Short mmCIF file of C-alpha atoms and ligand atoms in Angstrom, two decimals:
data_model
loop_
_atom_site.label_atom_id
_atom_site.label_comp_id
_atom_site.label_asym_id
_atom_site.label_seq_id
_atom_site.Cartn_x
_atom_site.Cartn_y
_atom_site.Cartn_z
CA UNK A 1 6.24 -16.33 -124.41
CA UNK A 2 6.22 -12.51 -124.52
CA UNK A 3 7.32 -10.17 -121.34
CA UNK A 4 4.55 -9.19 -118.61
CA UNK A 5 2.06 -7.22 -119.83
CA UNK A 6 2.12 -4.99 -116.45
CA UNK A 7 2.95 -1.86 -116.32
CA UNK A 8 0.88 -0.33 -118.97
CA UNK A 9 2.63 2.97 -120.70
CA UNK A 10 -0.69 4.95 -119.29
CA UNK A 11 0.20 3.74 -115.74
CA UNK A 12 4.10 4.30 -115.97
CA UNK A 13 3.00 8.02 -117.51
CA UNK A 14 0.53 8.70 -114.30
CA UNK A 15 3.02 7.74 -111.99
CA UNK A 16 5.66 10.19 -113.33
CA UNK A 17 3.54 13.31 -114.09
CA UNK A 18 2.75 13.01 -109.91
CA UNK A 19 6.74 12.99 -108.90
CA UNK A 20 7.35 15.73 -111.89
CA UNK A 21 4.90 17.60 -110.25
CA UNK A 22 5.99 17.14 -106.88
CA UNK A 23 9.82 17.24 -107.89
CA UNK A 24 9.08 20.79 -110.14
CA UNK A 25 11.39 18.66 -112.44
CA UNK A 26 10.44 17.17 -116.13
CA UNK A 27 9.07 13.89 -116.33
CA UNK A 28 12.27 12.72 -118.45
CA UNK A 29 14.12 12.73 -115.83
CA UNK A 30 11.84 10.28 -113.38
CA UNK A 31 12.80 7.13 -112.49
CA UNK A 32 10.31 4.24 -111.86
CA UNK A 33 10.74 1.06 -109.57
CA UNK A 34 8.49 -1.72 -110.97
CA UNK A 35 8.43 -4.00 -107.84
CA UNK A 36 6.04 -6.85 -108.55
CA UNK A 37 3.09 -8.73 -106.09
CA UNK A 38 4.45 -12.80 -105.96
CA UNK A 39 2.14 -15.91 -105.48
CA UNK A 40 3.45 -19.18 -104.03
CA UNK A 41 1.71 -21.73 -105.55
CA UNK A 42 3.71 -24.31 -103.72
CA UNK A 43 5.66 -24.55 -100.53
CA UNK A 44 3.74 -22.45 -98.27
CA UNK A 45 4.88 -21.63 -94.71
CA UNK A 46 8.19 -22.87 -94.83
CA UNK A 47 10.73 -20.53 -95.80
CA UNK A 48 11.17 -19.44 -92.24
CA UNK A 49 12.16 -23.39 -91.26
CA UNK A 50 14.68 -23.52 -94.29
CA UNK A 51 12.29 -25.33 -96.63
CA UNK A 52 12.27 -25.40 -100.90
CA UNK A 53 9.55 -23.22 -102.29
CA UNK A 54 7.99 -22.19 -105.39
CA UNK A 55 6.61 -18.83 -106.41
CA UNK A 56 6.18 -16.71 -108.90
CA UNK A 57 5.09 -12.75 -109.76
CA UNK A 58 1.66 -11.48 -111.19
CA UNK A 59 0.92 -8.56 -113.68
CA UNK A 60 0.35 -6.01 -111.24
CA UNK A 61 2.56 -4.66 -108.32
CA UNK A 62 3.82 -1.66 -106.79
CA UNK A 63 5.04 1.23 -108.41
CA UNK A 64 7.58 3.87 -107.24
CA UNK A 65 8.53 7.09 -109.18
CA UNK A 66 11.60 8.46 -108.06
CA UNK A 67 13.77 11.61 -108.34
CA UNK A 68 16.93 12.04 -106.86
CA UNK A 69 16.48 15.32 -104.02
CA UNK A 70 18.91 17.99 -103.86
CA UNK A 71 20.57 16.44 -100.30
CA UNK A 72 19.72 14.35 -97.70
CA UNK A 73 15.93 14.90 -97.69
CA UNK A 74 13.49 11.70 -98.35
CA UNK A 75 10.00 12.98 -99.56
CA UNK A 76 7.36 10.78 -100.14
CA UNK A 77 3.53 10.57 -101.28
CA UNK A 78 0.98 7.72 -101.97
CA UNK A 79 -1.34 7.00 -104.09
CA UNK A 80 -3.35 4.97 -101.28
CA UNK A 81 -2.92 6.47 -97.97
CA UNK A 82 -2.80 10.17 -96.94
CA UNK A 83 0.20 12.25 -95.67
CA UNK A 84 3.11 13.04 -96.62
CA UNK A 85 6.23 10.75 -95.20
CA UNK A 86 9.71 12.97 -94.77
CA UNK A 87 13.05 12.07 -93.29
CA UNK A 88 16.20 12.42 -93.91
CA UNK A 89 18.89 9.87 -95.07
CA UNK A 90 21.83 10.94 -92.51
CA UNK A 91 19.18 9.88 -89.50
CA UNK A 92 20.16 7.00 -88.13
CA UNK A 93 17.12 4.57 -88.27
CA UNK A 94 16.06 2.63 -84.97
CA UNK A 95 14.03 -0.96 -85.51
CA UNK A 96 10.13 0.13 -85.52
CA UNK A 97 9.81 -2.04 -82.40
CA UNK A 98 11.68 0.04 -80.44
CA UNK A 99 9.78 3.35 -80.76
CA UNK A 100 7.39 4.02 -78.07
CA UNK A 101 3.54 2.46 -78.89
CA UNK A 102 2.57 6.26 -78.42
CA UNK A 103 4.88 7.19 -82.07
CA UNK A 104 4.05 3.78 -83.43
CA UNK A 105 -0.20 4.76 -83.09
CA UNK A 106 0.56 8.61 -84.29
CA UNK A 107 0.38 10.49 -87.41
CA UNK A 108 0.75 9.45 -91.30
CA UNK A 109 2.32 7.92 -91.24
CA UNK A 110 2.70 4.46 -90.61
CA UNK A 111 2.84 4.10 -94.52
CA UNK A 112 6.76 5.46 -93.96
CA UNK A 113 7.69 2.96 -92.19
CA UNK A 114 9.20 0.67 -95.24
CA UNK A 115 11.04 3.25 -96.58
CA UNK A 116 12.61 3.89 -92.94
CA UNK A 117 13.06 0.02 -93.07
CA UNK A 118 14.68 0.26 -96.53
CA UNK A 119 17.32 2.66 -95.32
CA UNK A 120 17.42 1.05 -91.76
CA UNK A 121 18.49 -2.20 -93.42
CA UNK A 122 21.14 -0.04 -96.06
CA UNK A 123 23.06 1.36 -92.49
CA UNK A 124 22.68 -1.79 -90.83
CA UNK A 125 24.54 -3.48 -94.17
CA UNK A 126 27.16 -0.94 -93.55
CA UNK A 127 26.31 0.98 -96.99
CA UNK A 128 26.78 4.86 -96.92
CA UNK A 129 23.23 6.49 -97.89
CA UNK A 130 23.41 10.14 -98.78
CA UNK A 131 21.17 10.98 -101.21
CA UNK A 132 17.43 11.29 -100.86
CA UNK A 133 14.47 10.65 -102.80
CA UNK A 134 11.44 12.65 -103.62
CA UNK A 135 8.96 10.08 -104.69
CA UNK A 136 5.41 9.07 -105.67
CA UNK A 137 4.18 5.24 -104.52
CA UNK A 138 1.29 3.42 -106.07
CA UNK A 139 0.04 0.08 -105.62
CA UNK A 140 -2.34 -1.81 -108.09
CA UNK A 141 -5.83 -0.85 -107.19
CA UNK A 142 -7.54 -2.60 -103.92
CA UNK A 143 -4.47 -4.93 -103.88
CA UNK A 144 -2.47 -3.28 -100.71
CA UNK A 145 -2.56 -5.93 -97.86
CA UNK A 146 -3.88 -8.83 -99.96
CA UNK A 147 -2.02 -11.93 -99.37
CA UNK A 148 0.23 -11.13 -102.43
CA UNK A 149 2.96 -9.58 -100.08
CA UNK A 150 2.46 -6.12 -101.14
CA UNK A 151 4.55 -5.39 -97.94
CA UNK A 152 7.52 -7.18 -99.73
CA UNK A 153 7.35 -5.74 -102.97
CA UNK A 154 7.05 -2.00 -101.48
CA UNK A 155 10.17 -3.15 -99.13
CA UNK A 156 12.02 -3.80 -102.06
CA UNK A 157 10.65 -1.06 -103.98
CA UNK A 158 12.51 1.64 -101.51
CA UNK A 159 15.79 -0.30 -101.83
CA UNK A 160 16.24 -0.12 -105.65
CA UNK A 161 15.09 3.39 -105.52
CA UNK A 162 17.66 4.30 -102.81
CA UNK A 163 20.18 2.07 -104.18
CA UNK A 164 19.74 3.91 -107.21
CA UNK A 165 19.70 7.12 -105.95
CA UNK A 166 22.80 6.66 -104.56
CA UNK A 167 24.79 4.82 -107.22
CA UNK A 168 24.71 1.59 -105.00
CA UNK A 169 25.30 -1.99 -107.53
CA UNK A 170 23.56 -4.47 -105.51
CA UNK A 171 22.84 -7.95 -106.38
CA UNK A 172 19.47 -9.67 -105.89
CA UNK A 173 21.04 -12.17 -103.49
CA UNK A 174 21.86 -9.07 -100.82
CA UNK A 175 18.70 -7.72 -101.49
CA UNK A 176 17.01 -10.80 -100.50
CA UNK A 177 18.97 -10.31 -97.35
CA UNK A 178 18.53 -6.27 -97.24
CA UNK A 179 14.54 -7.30 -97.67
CA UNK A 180 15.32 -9.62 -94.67
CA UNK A 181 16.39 -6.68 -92.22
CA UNK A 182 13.42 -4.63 -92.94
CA UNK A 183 11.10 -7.82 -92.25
CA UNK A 184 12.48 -9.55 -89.18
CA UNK A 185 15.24 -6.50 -87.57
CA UNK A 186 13.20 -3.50 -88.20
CA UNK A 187 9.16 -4.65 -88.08
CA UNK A 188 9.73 -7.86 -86.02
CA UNK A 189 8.03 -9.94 -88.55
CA UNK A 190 9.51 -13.55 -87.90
CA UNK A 191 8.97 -14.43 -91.84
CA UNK A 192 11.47 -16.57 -94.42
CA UNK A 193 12.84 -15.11 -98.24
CA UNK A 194 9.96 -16.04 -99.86
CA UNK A 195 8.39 -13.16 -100.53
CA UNK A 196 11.58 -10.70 -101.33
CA UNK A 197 12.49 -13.54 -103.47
CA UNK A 198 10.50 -14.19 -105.89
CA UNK A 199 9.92 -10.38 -106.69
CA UNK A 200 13.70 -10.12 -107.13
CA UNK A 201 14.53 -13.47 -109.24
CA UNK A 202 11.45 -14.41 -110.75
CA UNK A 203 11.22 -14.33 -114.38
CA UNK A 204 8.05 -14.14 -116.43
CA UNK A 205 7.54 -17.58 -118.30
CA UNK A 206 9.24 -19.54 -115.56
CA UNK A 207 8.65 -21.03 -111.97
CA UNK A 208 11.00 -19.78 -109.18
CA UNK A 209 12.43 -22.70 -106.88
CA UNK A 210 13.90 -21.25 -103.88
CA UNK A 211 15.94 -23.64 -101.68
CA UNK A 212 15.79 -21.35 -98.21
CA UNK A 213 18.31 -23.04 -96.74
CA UNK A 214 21.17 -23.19 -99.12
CA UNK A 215 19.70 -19.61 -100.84
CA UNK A 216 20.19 -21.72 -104.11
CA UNK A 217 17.54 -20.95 -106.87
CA UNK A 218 16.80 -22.19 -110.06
CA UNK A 219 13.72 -21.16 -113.00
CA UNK A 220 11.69 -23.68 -113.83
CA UNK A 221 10.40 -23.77 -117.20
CA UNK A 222 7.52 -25.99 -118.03
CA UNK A 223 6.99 -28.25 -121.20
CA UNK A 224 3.30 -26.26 -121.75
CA UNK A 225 5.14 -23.12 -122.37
CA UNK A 226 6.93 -24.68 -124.52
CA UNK A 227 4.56 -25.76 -126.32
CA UNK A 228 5.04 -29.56 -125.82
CA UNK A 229 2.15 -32.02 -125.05
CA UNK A 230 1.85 -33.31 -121.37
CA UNK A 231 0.21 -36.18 -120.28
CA UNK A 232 -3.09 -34.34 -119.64
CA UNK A 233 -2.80 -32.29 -122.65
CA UNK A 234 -1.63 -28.56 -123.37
CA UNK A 235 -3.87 -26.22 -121.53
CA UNK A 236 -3.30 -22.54 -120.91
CA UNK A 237 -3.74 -21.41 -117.64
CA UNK A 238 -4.35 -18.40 -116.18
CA UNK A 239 -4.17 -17.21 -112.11
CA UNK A 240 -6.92 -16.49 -110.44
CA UNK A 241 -7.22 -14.24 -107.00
CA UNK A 242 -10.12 -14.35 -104.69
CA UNK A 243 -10.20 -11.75 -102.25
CA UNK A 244 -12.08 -12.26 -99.12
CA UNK A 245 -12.78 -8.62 -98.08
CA UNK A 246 -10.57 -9.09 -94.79
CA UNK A 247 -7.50 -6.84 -94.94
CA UNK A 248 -5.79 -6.42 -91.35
CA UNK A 249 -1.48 -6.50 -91.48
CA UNK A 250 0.60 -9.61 -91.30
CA UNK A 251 3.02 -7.62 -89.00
CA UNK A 252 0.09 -6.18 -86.88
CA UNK A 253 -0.98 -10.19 -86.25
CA UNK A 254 -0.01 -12.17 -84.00
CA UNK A 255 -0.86 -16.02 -85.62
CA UNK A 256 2.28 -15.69 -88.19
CA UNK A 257 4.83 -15.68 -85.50
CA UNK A 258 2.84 -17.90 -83.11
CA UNK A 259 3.27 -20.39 -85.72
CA UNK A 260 6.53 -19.90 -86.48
CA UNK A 261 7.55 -20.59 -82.89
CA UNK A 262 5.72 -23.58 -82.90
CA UNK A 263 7.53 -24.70 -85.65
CA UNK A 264 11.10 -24.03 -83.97
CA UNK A 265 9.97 -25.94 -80.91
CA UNK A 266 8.68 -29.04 -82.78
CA UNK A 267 12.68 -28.76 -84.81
CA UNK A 268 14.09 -28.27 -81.46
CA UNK A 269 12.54 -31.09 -80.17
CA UNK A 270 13.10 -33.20 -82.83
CA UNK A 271 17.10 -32.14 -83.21
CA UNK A 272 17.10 -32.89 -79.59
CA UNK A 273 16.12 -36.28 -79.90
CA UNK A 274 18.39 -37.05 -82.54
CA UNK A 275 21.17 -36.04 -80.42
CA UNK A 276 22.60 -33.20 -82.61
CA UNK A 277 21.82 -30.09 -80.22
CA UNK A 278 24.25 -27.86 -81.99
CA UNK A 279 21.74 -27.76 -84.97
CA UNK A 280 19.65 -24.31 -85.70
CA UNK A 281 16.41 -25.47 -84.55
CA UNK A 282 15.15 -24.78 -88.00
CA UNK A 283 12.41 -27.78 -89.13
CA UNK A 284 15.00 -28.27 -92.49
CA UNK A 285 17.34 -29.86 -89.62
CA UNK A 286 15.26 -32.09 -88.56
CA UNK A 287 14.83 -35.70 -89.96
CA UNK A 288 11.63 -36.54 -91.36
CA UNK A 289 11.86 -39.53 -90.64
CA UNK A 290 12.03 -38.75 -86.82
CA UNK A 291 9.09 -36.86 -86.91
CA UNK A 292 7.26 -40.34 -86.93
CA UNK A 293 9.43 -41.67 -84.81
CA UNK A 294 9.15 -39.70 -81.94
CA UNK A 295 5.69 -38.59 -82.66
CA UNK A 296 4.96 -39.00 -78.79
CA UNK A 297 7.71 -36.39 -77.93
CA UNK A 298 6.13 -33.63 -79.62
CA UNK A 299 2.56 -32.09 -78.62
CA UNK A 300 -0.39 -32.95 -80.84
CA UNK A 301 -0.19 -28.74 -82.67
CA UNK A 302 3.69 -29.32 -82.98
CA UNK A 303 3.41 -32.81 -84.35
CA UNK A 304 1.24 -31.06 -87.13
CA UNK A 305 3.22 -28.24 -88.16
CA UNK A 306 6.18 -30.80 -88.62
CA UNK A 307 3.88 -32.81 -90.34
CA UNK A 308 2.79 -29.66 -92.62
CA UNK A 309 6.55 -28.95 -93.22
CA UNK A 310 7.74 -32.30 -94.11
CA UNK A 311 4.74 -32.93 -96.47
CA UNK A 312 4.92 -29.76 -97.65
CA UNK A 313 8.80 -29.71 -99.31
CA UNK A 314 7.07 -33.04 -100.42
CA UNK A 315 4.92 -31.31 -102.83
CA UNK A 316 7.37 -28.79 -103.74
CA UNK A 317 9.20 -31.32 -105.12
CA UNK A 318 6.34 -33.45 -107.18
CA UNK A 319 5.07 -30.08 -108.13
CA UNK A 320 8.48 -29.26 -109.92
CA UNK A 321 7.76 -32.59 -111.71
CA UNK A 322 4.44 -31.44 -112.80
CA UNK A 323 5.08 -28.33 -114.00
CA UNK A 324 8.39 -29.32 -115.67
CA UNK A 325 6.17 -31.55 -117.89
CA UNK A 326 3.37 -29.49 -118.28
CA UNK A 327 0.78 -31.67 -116.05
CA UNK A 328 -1.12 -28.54 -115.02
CA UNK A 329 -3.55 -31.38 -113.72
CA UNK A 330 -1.10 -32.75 -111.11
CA UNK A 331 0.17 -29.21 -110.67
CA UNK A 332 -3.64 -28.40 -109.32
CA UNK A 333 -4.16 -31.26 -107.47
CA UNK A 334 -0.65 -30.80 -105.54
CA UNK A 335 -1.72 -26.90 -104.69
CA UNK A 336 -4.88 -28.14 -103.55
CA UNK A 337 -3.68 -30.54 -101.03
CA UNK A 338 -1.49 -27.50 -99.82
CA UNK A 339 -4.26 -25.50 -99.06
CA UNK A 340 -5.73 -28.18 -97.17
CA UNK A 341 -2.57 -29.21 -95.25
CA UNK A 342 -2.23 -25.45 -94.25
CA UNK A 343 -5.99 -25.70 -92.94
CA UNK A 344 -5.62 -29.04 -91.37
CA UNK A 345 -1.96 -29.43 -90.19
CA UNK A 346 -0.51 -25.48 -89.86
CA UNK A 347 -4.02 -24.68 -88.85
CA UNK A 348 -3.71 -20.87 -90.36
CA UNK A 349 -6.72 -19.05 -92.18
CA UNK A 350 -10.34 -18.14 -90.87
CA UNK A 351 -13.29 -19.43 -91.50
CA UNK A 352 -14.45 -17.28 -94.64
CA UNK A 353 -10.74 -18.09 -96.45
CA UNK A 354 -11.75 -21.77 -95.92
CA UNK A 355 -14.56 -20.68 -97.37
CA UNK A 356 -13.22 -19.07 -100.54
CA UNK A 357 -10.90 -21.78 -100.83
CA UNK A 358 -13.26 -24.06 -101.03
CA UNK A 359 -15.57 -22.58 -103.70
CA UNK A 360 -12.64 -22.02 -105.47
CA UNK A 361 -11.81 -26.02 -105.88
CA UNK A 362 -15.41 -26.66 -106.79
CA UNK A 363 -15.12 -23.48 -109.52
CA UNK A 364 -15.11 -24.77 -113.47
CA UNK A 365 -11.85 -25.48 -115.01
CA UNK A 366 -9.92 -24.54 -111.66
CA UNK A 367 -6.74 -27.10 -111.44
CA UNK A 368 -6.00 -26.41 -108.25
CA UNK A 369 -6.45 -23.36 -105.37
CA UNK A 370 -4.99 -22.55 -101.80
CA UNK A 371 -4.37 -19.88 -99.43
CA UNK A 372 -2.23 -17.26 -100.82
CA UNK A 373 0.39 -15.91 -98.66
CA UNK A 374 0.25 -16.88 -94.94
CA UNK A 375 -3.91 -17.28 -95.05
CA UNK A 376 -4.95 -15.10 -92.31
CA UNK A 377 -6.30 -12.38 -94.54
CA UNK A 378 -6.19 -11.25 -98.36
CA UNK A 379 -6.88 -13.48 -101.07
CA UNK A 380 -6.91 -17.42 -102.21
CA UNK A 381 -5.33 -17.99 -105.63
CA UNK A 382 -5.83 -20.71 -108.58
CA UNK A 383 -4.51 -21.70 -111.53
CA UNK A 384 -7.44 -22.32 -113.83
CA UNK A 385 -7.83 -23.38 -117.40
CA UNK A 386 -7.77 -20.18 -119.29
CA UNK A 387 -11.06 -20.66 -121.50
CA UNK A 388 -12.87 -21.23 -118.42
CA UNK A 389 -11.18 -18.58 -116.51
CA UNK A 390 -14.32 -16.23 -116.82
CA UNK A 391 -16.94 -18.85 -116.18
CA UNK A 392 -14.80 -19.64 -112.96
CA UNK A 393 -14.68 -16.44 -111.83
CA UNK A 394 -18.53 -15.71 -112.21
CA UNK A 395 -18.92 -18.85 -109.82
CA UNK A 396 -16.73 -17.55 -106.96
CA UNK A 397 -18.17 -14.30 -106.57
CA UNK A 398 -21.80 -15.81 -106.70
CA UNK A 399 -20.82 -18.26 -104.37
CA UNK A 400 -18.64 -16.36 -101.92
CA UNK A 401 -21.02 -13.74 -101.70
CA UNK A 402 -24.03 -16.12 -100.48
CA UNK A 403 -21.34 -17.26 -97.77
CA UNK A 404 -20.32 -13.64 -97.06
CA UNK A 405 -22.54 -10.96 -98.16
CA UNK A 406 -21.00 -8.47 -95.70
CA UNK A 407 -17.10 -9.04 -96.75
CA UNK A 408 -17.96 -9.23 -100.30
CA UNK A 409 -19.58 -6.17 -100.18
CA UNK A 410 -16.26 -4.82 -98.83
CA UNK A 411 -14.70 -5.46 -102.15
CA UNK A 412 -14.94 -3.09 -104.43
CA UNK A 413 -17.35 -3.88 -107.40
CA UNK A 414 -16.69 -6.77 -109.67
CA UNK A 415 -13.68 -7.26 -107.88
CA UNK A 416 -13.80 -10.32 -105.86
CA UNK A 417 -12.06 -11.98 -108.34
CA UNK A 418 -9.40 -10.95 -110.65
CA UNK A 419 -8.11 -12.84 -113.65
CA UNK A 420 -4.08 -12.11 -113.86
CA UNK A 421 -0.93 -13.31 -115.45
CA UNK A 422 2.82 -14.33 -114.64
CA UNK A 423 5.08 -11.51 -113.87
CA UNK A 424 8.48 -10.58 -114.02
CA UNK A 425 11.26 -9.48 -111.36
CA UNK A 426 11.62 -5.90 -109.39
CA UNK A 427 13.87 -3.05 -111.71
CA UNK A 428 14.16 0.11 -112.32
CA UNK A 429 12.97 1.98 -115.30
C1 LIG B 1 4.03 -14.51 -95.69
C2 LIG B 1 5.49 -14.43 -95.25
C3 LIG B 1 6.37 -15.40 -96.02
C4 LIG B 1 5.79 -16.82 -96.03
C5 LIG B 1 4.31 -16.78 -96.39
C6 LIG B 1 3.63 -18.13 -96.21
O1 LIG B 1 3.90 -14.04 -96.99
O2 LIG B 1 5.96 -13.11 -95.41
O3 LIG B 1 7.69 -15.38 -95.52
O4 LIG B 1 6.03 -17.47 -94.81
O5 LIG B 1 3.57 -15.86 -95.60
O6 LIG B 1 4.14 -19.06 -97.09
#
């Protein structure tokens, strides 16, 4: 199994002629962050309740060319939205959701605000920032606000390059945390370490199991990759994303953190009645077991996200089994009934993602498909067999844009599906 096949030399090359020019320095001496989009096939929705989840990255990402500025200054430029972002590193940063509405609406310049997080979260960690960046950001084509977590990956993208910048050796495990900060302290997203990490410890080749409560990992290699015969035979598989054509902000949304507050109050309930109040009311504290017990104590929507949850770590689990022996079969079947559990039981997503997702189960040689990321916009993935990969994705843009002629349309051409590959984790180049 070779590396990732993303970034291309051309694309590296692009990216550092626009900071050279910017910088009036030679492209030598540019430094790129490679900060990588992550799917979770398994184990949706429940990193923020402490749950075990799987991801991995794709072959396409965020980009971030970097020189180091001649003080304190931070200036930035991106290849998707206009303006030019500039601060300086010796401001102290302020959460975003403290700033008057009026600041939050004006200017750029919203784009800014995750490299404000990044160095928001570096103060708040106590580290001493004093060297700035003049830099050049780039996403893959049509991919910002996806599903994939492109907020993540840019996030962490601004980290390295500040960590960098200022000589900084930090470890994956605090930037998991770091990635936290800017999330939940500075944009008042109420979201788990899924995203942050599998861009920072997945590795291409592998599955990334994340236990969110312990922060244990481990990379899962599977029998198929290693060219052993599983029960259903060696297949190759590729990853397929469907995108919708609906591309509003997880942190502008209000459903992610509605449901996430459900979730607390069916643990708290739950911990409650199991007499151990002290607990974090965190759904990985509460017994499973007691959620059919005491059923009647929790409201018909909470009963269902603990339901979701406790199935959910369920699947996680078998789907480690699957993969481990190359059952890309099982695998499928597993990520399917995800999807579904997250329509049915977590009750995220909108009526054309249901859609998508199911055209997407019904597509040839498609194993399995569900929501990717937290469903209410962006894309559905699969993992489909990769000689039928084309055929499949032929199907789903036929078929998706009967259902939704307008939001297709909103995709750029011949891109309502795109056939990628595993990635690898965020670096510097
Ligand atoms: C978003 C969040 C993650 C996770 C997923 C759903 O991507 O940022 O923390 O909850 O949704 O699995």
């Amino acid at each position: 199994m070779g590396a990732s096949s993303w970034p291309s030399p051309a694309e590296l090359c692009a990216v550092k002629k626009k900071v050279a020019e910017m910088s009036g320095t030679e492209v030598g001496n540019v430094r790129v962050v490679v900060s990588p989009y992550r799917i979770c096939p398994l184990g949706a929705h429940i990193d923020h309740q402490g749950g075990i989840v799987s991801a991995m990255t794709i072959n396409k990402g965020i980009l971030l060319g970097f020189v180091l500025s001649t003080d304190t200054q931070v200036l930035l430029r991106s290849g998707q939205f206009k303006g030019d972002v500039k601060f300086r590193v010796d401001e102290e940063q302020q959460p975003r959701n403290c700033k008057p509405v009026q600041e939050k609406r004006s200017s750029d310049s919203d784009w800014g605000c995750y490299a404000r997080g990044a160095l928001y979260a570096l103060q708040k960690k106590g580290y001493h920032i004093n060297k700035g960046i003049v830099g050049f950001i780039s996403g893959s084509e049509g991919l910002d606000s996806s599903g994939l977590s492109s907020s993540a990956a840019v996030g962490i993208a601004y980290l390295l390059a500040l960590e960098n910048a200022n000589s900084l050796s930090i470890s994956p495990t605090e930037n998991i945390e770091l990635d936290k900060v800017i999330e939940n302290a500075y944009l008042g997203l109420r979201n788990g370490i899924l995203d942050q990490s599998a861009i920072l410890l997945s590795k291409h080749g592998y599955l990334t199991l994340m236990n969110c409560k312990t922060k244990e990992h481990s990379l899962i290699r599977s029998s198929m990759l290693l060219g052993h015969k599983g029960s259903e035979g060696v297949k190759e598989h590729k990853i397929l994303l469907a995108f919708s054509g609906i591309r509003h902000c997880l942190k502008d949304n209000p459903g992610y953190n509605c449901r996430v507050a459900e979730c607390q109050e069916a643990a708290r309930l739950l911990i409650n009645a199991s007499g151990a109040e002290s607990l974090d009311p965190r759904l990985c504290e509460g017994l499973s077991s007691l959620s059919c017990l005491f059923q009647h104590i929790l409201m018909t929507n909470l009963s269902k996200r603990a339901e979701h949850y406790f199935s959910e770590n369920k699947r996680v689990i078998q789907g480690v089994k699957a993969w481990t022996s190359g059952n890309l079969v099982e695998f499928g079947k597993l990520i399917t009934a995800s999807g579904l559990s997250s329509i049915q039981n977590y009750e995220c997503g909108c009526e054309p993602m249901i859609q998508l997702y199911e055209i997407l189960t019904k597509a040839p040689g498609v194993f399995g498909a569900r929501f990717s990321g937290a469903g209410f916009r962006g894309c559905c993935l699969a993992f489909v067999d990769a000689a039928q990969a084309d055929d499949a994705a032929s199907f789903v843009q036929k078929e998706y844009s009967k259902l939704q002629p307008e939001l297709a349309s909103q995709v750029p051409e011949g891109r309502v599906v795109l056939i990628c590959e595993a990635g690898d984790f965020a670096r510097v180049l």
